[in-house]
Short mmCIF file of C-alpha atoms (C1' of nucleotides) in Angstrom, two decimals:
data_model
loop_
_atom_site.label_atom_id
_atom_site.label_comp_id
_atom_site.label_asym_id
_atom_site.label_seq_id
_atom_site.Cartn_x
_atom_site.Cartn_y
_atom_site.Cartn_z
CA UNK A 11 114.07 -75.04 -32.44
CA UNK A 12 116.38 -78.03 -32.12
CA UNK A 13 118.78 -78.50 -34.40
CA UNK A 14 120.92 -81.38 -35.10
CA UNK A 15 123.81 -82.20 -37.36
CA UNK A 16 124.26 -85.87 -38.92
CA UNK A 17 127.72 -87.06 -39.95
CA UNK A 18 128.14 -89.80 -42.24
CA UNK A 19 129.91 -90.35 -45.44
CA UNK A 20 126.97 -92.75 -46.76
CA UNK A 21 124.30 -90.40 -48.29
CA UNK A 22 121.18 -93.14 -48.21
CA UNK A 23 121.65 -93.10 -44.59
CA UNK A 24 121.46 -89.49 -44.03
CA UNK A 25 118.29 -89.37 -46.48
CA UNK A 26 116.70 -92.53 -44.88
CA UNK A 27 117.13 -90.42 -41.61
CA UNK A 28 116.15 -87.27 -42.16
CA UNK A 29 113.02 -88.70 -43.94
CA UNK A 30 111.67 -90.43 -41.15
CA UNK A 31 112.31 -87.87 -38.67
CA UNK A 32 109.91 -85.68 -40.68
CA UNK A 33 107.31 -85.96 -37.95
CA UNK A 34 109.57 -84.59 -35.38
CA UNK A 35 110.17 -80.67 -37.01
CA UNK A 36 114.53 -81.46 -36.40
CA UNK A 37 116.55 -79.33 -38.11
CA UNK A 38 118.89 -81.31 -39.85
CA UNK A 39 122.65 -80.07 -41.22
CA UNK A 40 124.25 -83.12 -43.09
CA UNK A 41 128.18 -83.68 -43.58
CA UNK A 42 129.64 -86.10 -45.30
CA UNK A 43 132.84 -86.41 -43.20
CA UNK A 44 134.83 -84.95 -40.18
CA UNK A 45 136.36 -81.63 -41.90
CA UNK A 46 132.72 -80.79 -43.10
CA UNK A 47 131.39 -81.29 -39.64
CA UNK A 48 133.95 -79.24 -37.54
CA UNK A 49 133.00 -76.37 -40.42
CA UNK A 50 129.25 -76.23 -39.82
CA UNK A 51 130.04 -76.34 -36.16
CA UNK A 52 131.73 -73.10 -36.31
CA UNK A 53 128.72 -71.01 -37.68
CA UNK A 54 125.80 -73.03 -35.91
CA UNK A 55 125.24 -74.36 -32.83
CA UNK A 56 123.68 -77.78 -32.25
CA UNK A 57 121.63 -79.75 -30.00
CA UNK A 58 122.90 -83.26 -30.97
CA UNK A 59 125.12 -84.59 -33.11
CA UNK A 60 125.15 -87.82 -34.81
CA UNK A 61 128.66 -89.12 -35.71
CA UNK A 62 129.37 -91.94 -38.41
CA UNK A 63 132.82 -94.15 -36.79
CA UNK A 64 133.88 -94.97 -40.46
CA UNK A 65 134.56 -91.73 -42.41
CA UNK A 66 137.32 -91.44 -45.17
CA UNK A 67 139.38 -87.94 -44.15
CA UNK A 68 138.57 -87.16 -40.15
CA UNK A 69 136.55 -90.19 -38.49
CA UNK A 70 134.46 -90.48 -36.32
CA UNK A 71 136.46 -90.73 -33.30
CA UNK A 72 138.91 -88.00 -34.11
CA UNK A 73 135.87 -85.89 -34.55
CA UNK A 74 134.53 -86.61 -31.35
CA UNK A 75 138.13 -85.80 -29.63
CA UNK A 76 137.55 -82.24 -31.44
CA UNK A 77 134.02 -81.50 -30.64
CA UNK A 78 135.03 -82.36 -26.83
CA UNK A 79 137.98 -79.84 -26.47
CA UNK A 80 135.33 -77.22 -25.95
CA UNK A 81 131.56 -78.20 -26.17
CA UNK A 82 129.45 -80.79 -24.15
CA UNK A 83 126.89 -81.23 -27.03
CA UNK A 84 125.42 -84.55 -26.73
CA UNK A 85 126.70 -86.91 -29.09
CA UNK A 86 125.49 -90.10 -30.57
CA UNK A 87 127.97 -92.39 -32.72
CA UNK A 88 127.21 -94.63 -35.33
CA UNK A 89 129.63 -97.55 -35.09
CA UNK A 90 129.55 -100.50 -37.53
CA UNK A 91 130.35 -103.60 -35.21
CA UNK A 92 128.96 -103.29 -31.90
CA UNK A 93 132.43 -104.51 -30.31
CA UNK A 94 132.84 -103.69 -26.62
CA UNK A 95 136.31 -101.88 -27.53
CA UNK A 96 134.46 -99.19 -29.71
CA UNK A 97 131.90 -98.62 -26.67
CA UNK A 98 134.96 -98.27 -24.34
CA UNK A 99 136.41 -96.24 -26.33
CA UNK A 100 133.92 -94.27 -27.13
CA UNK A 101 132.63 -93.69 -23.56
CA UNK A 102 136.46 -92.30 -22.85
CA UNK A 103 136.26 -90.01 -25.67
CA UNK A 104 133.27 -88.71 -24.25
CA UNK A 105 130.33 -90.08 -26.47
CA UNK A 106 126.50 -90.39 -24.90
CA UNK A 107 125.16 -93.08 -26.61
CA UNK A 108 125.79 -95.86 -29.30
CA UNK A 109 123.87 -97.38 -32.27
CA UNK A 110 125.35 -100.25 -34.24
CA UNK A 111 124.94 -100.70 -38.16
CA UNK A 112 122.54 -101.70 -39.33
CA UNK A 113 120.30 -100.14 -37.04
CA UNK A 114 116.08 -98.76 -37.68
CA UNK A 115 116.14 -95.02 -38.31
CA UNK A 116 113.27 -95.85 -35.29
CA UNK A 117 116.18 -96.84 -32.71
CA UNK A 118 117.76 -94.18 -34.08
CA UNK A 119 114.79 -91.44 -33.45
CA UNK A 120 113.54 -93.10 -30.09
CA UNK A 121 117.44 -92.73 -28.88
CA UNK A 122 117.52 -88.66 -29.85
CA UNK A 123 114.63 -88.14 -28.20
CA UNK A 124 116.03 -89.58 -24.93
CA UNK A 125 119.01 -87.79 -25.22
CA UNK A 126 117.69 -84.67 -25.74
CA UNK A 127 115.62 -84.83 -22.85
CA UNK A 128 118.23 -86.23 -20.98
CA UNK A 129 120.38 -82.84 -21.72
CA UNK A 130 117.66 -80.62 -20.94
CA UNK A 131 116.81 -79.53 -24.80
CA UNK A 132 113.75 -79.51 -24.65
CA UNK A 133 112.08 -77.47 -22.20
CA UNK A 134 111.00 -79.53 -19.17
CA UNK A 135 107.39 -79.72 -19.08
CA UNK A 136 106.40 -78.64 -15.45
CA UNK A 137 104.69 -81.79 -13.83
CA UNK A 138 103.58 -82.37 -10.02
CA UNK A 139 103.64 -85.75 -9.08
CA UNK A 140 101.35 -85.68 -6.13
CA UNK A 141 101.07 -89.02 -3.35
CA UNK A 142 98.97 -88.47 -0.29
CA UNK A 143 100.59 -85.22 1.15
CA UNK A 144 104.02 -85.80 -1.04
CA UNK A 145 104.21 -83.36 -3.70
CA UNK A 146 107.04 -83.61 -6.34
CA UNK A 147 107.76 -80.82 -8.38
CA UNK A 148 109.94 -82.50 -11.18
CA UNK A 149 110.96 -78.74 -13.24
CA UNK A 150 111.96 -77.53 -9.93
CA UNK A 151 113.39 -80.57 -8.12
CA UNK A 152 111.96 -80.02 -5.29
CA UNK A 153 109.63 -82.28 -3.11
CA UNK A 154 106.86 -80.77 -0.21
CA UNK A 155 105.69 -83.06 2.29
CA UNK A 156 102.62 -81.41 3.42
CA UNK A 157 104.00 -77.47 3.85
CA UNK A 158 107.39 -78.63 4.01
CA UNK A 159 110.03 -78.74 1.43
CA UNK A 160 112.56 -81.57 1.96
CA UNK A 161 115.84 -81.27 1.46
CA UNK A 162 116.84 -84.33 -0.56
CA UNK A 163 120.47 -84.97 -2.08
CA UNK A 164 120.79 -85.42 -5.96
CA UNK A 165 120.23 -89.34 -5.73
CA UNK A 166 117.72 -89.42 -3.22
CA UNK A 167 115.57 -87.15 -5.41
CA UNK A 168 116.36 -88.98 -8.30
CA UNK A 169 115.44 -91.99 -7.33
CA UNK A 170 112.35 -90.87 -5.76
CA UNK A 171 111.40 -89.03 -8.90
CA UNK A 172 111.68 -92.02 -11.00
CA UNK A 173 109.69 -94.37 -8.85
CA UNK A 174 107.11 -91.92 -8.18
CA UNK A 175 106.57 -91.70 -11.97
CA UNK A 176 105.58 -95.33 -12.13
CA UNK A 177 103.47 -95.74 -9.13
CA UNK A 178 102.24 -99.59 -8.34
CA UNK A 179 105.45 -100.67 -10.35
CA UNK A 180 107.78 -103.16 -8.72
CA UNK A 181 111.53 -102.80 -9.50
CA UNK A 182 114.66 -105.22 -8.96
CA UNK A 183 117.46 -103.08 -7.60
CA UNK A 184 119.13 -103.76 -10.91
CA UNK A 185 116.55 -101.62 -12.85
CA UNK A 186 116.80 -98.90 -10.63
CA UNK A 187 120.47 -99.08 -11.14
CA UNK A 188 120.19 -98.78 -14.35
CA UNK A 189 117.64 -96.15 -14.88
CA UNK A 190 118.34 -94.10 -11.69
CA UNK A 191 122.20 -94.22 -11.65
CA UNK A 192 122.71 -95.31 -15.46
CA UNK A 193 122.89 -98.02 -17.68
CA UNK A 194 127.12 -98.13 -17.40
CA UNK A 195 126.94 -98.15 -13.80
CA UNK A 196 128.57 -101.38 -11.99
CA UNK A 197 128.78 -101.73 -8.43
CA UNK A 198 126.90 -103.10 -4.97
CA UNK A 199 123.28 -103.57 -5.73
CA UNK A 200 122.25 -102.72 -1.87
CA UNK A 201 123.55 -98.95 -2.49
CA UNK A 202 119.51 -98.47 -3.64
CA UNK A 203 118.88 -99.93 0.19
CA UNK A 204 120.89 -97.12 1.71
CA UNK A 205 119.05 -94.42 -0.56
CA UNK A 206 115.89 -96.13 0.28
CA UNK A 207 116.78 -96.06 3.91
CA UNK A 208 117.08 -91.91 3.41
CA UNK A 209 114.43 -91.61 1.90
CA UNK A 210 112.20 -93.19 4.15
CA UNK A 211 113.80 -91.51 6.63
CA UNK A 212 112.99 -87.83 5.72
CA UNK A 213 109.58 -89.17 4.12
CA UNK A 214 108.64 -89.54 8.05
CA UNK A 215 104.95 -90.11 8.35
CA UNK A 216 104.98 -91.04 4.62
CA UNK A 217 107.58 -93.52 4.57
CA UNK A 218 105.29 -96.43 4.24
CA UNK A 219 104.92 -94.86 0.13
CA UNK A 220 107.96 -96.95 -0.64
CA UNK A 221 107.11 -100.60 -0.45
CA UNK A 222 109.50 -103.38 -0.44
CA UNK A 223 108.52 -106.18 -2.57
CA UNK A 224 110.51 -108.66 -0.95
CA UNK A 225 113.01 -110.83 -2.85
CA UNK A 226 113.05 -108.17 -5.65
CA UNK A 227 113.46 -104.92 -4.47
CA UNK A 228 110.86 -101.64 -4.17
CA UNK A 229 107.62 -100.54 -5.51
CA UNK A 230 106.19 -96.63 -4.96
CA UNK A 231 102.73 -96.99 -3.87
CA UNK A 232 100.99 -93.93 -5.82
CA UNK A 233 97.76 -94.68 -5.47
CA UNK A 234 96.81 -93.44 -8.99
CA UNK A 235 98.37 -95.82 -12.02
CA UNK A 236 99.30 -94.83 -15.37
CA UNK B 8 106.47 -110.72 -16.69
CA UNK B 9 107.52 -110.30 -20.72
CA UNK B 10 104.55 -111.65 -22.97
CA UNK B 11 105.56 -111.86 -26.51
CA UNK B 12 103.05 -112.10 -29.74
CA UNK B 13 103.69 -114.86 -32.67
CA UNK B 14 102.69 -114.55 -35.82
CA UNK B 15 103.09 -116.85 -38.45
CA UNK B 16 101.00 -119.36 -40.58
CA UNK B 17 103.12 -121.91 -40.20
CA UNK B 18 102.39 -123.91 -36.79
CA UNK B 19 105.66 -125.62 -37.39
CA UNK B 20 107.62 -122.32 -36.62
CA UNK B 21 105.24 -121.05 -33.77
CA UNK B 22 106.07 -124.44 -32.00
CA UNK B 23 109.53 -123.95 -32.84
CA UNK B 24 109.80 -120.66 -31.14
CA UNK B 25 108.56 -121.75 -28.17
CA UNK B 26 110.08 -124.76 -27.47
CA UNK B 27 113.62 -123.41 -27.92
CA UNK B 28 112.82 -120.15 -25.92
CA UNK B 29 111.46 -122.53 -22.87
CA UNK B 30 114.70 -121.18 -20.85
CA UNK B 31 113.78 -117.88 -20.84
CA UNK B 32 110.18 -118.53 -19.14
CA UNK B 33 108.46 -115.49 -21.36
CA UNK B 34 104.81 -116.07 -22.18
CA UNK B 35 104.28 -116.93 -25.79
CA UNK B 36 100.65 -116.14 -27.20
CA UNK B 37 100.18 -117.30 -30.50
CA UNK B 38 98.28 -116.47 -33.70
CA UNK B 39 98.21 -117.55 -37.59
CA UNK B 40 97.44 -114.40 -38.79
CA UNK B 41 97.30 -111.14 -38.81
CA UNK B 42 93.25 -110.95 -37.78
CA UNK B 43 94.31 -113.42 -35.07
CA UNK B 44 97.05 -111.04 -34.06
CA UNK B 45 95.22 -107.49 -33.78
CA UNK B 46 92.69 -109.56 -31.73
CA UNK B 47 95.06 -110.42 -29.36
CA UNK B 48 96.72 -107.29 -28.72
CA UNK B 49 93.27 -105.69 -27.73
CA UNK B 50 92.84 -108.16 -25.06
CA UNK B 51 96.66 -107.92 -24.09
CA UNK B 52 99.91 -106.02 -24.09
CA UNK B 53 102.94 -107.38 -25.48
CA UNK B 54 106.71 -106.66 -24.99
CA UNK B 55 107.39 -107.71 -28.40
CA UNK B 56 105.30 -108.89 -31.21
CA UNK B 57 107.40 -111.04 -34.09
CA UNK B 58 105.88 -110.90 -37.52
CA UNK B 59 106.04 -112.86 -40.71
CA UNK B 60 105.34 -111.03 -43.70
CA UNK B 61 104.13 -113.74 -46.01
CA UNK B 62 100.38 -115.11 -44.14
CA UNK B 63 96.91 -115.38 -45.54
CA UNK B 64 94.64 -112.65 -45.32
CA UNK B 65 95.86 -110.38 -43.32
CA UNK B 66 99.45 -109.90 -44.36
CA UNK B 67 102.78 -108.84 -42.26
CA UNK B 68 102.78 -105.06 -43.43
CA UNK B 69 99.17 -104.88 -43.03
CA UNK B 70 99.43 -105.89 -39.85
CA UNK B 71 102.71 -104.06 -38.51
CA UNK B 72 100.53 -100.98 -40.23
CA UNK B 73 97.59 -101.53 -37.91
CA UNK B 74 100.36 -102.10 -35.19
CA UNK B 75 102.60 -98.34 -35.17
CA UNK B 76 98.90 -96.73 -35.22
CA UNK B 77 98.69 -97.19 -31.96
CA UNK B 78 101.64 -98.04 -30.27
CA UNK B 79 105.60 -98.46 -30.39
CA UNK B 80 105.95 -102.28 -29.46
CA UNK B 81 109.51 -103.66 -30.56
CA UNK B 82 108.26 -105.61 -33.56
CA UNK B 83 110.49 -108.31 -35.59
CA UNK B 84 109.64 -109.38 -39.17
CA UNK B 85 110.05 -112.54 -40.71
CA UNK B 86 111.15 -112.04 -43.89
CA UNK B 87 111.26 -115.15 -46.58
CA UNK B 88 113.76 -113.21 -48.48
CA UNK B 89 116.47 -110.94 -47.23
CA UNK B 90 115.83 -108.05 -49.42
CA UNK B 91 116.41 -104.65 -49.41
CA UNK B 92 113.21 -103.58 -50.88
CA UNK B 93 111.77 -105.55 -47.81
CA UNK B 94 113.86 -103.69 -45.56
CA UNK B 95 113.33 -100.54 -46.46
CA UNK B 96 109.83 -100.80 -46.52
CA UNK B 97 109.67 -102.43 -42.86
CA UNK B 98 111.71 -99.77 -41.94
CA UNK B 99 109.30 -97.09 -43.33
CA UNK B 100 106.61 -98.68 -41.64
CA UNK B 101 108.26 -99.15 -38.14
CA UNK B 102 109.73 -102.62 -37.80
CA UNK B 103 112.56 -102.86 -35.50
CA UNK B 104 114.33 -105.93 -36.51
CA UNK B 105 114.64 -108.15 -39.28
CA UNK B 106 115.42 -111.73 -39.56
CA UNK B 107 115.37 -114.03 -42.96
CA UNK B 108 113.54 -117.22 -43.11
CA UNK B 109 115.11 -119.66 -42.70
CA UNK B 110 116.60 -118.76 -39.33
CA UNK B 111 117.67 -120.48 -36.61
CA UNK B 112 115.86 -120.74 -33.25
CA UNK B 113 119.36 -119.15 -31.01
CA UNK B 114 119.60 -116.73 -33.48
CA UNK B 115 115.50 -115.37 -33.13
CA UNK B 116 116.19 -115.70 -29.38
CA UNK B 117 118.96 -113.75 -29.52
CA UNK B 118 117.43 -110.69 -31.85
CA UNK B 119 114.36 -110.72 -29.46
CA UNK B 120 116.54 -110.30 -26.20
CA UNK B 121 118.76 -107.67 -27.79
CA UNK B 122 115.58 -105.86 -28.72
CA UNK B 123 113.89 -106.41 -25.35
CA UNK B 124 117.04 -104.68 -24.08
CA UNK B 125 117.50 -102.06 -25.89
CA UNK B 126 113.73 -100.96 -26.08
CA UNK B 127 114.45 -99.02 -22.76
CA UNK B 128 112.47 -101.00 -20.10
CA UNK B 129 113.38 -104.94 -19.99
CA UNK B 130 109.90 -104.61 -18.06
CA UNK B 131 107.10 -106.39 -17.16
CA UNK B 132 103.77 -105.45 -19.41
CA UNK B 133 101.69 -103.85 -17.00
CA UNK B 134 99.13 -106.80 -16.93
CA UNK B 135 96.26 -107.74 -14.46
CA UNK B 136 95.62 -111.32 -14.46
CA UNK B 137 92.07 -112.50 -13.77
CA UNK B 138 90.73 -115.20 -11.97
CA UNK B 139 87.21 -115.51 -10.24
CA UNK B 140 87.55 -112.81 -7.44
CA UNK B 141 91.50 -113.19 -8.13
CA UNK B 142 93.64 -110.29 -9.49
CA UNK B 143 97.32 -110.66 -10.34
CA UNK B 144 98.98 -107.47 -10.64
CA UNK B 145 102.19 -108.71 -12.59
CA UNK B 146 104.10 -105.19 -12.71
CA UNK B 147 103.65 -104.58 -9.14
CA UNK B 148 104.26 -107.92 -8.27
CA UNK B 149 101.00 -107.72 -6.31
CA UNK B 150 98.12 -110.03 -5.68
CA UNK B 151 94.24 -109.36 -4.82
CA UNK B 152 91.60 -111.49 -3.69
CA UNK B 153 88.44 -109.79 -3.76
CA UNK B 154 89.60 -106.50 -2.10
CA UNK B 155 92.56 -107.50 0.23
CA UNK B 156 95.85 -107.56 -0.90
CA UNK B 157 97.73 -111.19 -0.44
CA UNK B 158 101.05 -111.01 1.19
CA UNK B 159 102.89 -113.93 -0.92
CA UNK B 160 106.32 -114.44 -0.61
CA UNK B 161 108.31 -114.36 -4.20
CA UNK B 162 108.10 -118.16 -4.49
CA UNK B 163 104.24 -118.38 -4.05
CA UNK B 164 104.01 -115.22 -6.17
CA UNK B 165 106.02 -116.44 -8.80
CA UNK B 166 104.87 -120.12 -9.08
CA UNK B 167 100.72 -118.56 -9.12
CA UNK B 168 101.41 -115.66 -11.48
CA UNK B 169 103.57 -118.69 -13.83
CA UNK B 170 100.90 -120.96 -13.43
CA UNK B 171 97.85 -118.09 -13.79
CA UNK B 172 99.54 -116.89 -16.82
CA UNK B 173 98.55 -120.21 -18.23
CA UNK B 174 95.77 -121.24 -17.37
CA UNK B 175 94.08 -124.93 -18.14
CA UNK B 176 97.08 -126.14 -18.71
CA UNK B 177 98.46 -129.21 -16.65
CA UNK B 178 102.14 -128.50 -15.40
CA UNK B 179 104.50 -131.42 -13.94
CA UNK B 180 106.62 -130.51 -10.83
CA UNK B 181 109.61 -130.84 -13.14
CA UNK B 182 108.38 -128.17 -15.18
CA UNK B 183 107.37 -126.37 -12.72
CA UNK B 184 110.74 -126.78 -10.98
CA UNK B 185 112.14 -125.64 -15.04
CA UNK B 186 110.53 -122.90 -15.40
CA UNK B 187 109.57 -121.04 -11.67
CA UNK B 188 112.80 -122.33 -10.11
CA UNK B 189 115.10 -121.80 -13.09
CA UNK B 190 116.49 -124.73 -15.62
CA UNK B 191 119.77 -125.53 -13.38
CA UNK B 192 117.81 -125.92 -9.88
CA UNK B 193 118.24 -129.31 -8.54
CA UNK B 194 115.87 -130.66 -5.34
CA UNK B 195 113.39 -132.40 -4.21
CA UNK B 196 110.11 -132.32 -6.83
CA UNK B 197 107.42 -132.34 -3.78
CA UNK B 198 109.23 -128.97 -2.67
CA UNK B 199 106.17 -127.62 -5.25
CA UNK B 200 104.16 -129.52 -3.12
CA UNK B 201 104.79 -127.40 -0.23
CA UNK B 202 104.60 -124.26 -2.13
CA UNK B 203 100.89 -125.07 -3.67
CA UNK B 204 99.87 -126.06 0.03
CA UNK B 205 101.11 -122.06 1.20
CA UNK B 206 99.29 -120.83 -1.54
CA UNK B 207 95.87 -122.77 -1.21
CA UNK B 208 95.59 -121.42 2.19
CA UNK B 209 96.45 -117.47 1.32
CA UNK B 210 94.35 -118.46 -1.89
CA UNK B 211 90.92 -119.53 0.99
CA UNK B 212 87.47 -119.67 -0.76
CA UNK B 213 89.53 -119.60 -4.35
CA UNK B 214 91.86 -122.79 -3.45
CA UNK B 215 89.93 -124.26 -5.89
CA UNK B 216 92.05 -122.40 -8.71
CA UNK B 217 94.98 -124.63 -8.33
CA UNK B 218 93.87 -128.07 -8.89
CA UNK B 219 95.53 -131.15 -8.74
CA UNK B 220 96.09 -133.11 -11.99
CA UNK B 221 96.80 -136.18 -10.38
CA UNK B 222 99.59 -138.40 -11.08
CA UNK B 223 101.02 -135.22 -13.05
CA UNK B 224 101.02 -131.79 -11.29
CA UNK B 225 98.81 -129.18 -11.06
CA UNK B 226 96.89 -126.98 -12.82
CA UNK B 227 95.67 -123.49 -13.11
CA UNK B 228 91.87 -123.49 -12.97
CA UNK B 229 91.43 -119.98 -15.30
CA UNK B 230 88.21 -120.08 -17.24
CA UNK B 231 89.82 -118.61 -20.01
CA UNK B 232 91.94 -120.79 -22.17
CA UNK B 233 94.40 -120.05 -24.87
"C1'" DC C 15 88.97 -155.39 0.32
"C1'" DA C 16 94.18 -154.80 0.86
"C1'" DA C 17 98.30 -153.09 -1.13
"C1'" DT C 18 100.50 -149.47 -3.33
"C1'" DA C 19 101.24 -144.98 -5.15
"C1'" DT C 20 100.51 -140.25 -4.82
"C1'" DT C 21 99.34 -136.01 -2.61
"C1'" DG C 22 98.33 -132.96 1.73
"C1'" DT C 23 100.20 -130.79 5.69
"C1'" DG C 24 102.81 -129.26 10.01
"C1'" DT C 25 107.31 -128.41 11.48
"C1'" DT C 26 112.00 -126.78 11.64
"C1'" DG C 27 116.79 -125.42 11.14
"C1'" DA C 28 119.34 -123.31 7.57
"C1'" DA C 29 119.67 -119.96 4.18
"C1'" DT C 30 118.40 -115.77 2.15
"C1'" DT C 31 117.05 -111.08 2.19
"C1'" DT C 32 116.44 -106.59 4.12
"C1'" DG C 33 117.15 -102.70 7.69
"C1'" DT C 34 120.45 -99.91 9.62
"C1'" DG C 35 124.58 -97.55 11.51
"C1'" DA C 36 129.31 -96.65 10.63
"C1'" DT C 37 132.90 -95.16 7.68
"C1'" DA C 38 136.19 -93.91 4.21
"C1'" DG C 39 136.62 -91.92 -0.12
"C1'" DA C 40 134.71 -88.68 -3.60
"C1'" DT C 41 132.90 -84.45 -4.77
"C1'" DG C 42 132.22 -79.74 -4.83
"C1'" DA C 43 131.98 -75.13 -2.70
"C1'" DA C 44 134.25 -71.35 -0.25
"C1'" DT D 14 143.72 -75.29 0.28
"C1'" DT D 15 139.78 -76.55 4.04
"C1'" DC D 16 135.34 -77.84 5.04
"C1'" DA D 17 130.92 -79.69 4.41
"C1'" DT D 18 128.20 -82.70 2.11
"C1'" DC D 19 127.31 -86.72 -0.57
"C1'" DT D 20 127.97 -91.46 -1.91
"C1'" DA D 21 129.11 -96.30 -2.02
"C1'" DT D 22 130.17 -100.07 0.56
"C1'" DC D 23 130.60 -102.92 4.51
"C1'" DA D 24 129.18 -105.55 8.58
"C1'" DC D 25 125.93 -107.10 11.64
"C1'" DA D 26 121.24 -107.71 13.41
"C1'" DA D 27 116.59 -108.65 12.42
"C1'" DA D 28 113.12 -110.38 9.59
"C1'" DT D 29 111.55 -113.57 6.41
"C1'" DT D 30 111.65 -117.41 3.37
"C1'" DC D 31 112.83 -121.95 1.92
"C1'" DA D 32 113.60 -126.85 1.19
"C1'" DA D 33 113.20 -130.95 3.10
"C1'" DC D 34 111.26 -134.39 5.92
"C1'" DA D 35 107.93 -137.31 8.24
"C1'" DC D 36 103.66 -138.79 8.66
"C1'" DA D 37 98.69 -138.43 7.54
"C1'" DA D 38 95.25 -138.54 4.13
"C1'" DT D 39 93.58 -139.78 -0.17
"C1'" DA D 40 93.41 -141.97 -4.70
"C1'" DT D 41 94.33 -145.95 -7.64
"C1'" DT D 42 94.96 -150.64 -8.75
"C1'" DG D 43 94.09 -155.47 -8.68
#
DNA sequence: CAATATTGTGTTGAATTTGTGATAGATGAA
DNA sequence: TTCATCTATCACAAATTCAACACAATATTG
């Protein structure tokens, strides 16, 4: 069961979410501010919380600084301006993600889900990607080529994972920056080059499964589509 | 490619829209209603639809009904008012975005790239283009004639899968310059000219697609028109 | 028909893009 | 701590693309 606790001192929006996160069988604990939250969190565990910036009492951010001194629970805040110094902030405090007010208790749904895969809540559904004699075993993390397993690095396999996912897809460096290495991530847009150069590299007689679309960056050629 | 749905009554606003949004070369299909609409979206996929609420027969909330049935496409309402009963009630039936008439064009442009954005992929639709024996692959940036695979070079692809996108309709070099090139490229207008040449020949027994509108530019030959 | 305007095409040096090896700093394990 | 990866970035070579130009071919006009 995945549970998940929702801080925020405005009750309509912890109705409004809870009620259209019905079809997802959550379980919901609601606070109304900081001093509530840090309570619950001492007899239940949780999967996600969801932290309101503006609370009267303990905010948002002083919460967060609490929750951090001993858990890693992913955390979403809720911050009412979508001002660059809240994200900074909040990024140093430790936070996972960000939703601005007003936002659709959609966004809102769409963005737990990805963050609970991302942390591993929800039991990783065991899927073999399988390209000519490539065989990608995405619960384990660990890639055959024919009888052999390869011994990838953490990047290398992530970034073959990803494009193997979406075969016949072309993607800019900059996408695979952002998906592969994170959306925060700044830096030289020909590091996915060297990574591709690795992974062709131990791909050996496969290597010709990652294209290059010239002038925008790489494609995995999977035969199969979506 | 990002191919974004229209709906409103009011042909004013649709050519609105797309005049303002020329800069950011997306492909704007159109529709007055919401029959128009669902018709549409089973012959293509969208990366947005945008939705007024108030049209004849088939209304906004009828249509953004028929919409999250089968799919979760970013949508954006037009709203005539800026209630909250209207809010609420797009929110319980999946809208993303809101935006009350009357709006201004930067401010629409705006929403919709935010919610491009932020729905995950800014991605291409995974679209096939047809032509005669032609086949424009715009995710994998990847075109077929008959059954062999053209090798274009991101110029030719882009100005054919621009010009393919639309097809019947009669583009000046200027424009084409605009919108394949980008707004701020400056050069020589018969550099098209040289580009349309390259193509024709990878294009062989379907050169015939690109024809010349003399005087004017040139023109996608498509069968289809829109 | 001739004169003019517009488009087609081959060529080419410059510019852009990608492949690759080297390397220093970061990271994590022993 | 030391040691062994891993990672990002750089620089240079190789591959590819591009814009522009000149001239040929074709269409239009009067």
């Amino acid at each position: 069961m995945i549970r998940i606790l929702l801080v925020d001192d405005d009750s309509k929006i912890r109705d409004m979410v809870t009620e259209y996160s019905q079809a997802e069988s959550w379980l919901f604990d609601k606070a109304a501010n900081g001093i509530e939250a840090l309570r619950l969190m001492e007899k239940h565990s949780y999967n996600l919380i969801i932290l309101d910036v503006m609370m009267p009492g303990l905010d948002g951010w002083g919460t967060l600084r609490r929750v951090r001194q001993d858990s890693d629970i992913p955390v979403i805040m809720l911050t009412a301006r979508d001002e660059e110094y809240d994200r900074l902030l909040g990024f140093e405090l430790g936070a996972d993600d960000y939703i601005g007010k007003p936002f659709s208790p959609r966004e809102l749904i769409a963005r737990i889900k990805a963050l609970l895969k991302r942390s591993g809540a929800y039991d990783t559904v065991r899927e073999v990607i399988e390209a000519r004699s490539l065989f990608i075993d995405t619960s384990a993390r660990q890639v055959k080529l024919a009888d052999n397993t390869l011994t990838l690095t953490p990047r290398e396999y992530d970034l073959l994972a990803f494009m193997a996912a979406r075969p016949g897809q072309a993607f800019t460096r900059d996408q695979l920056l952002n998906h592969v290495w994170g959306i925060d991530y700044v830096g030289d847009a020909r590091t996915v080059d060297s990574h591709i150069k690795s992974l062709r590299e131990k791909l050996g007689p496969e290597r010709e499964l990652i294209a290059t679309v010239w002038g925008t960056g790489y494609r995995f050629e999977g035969g199969k589509n979506r």
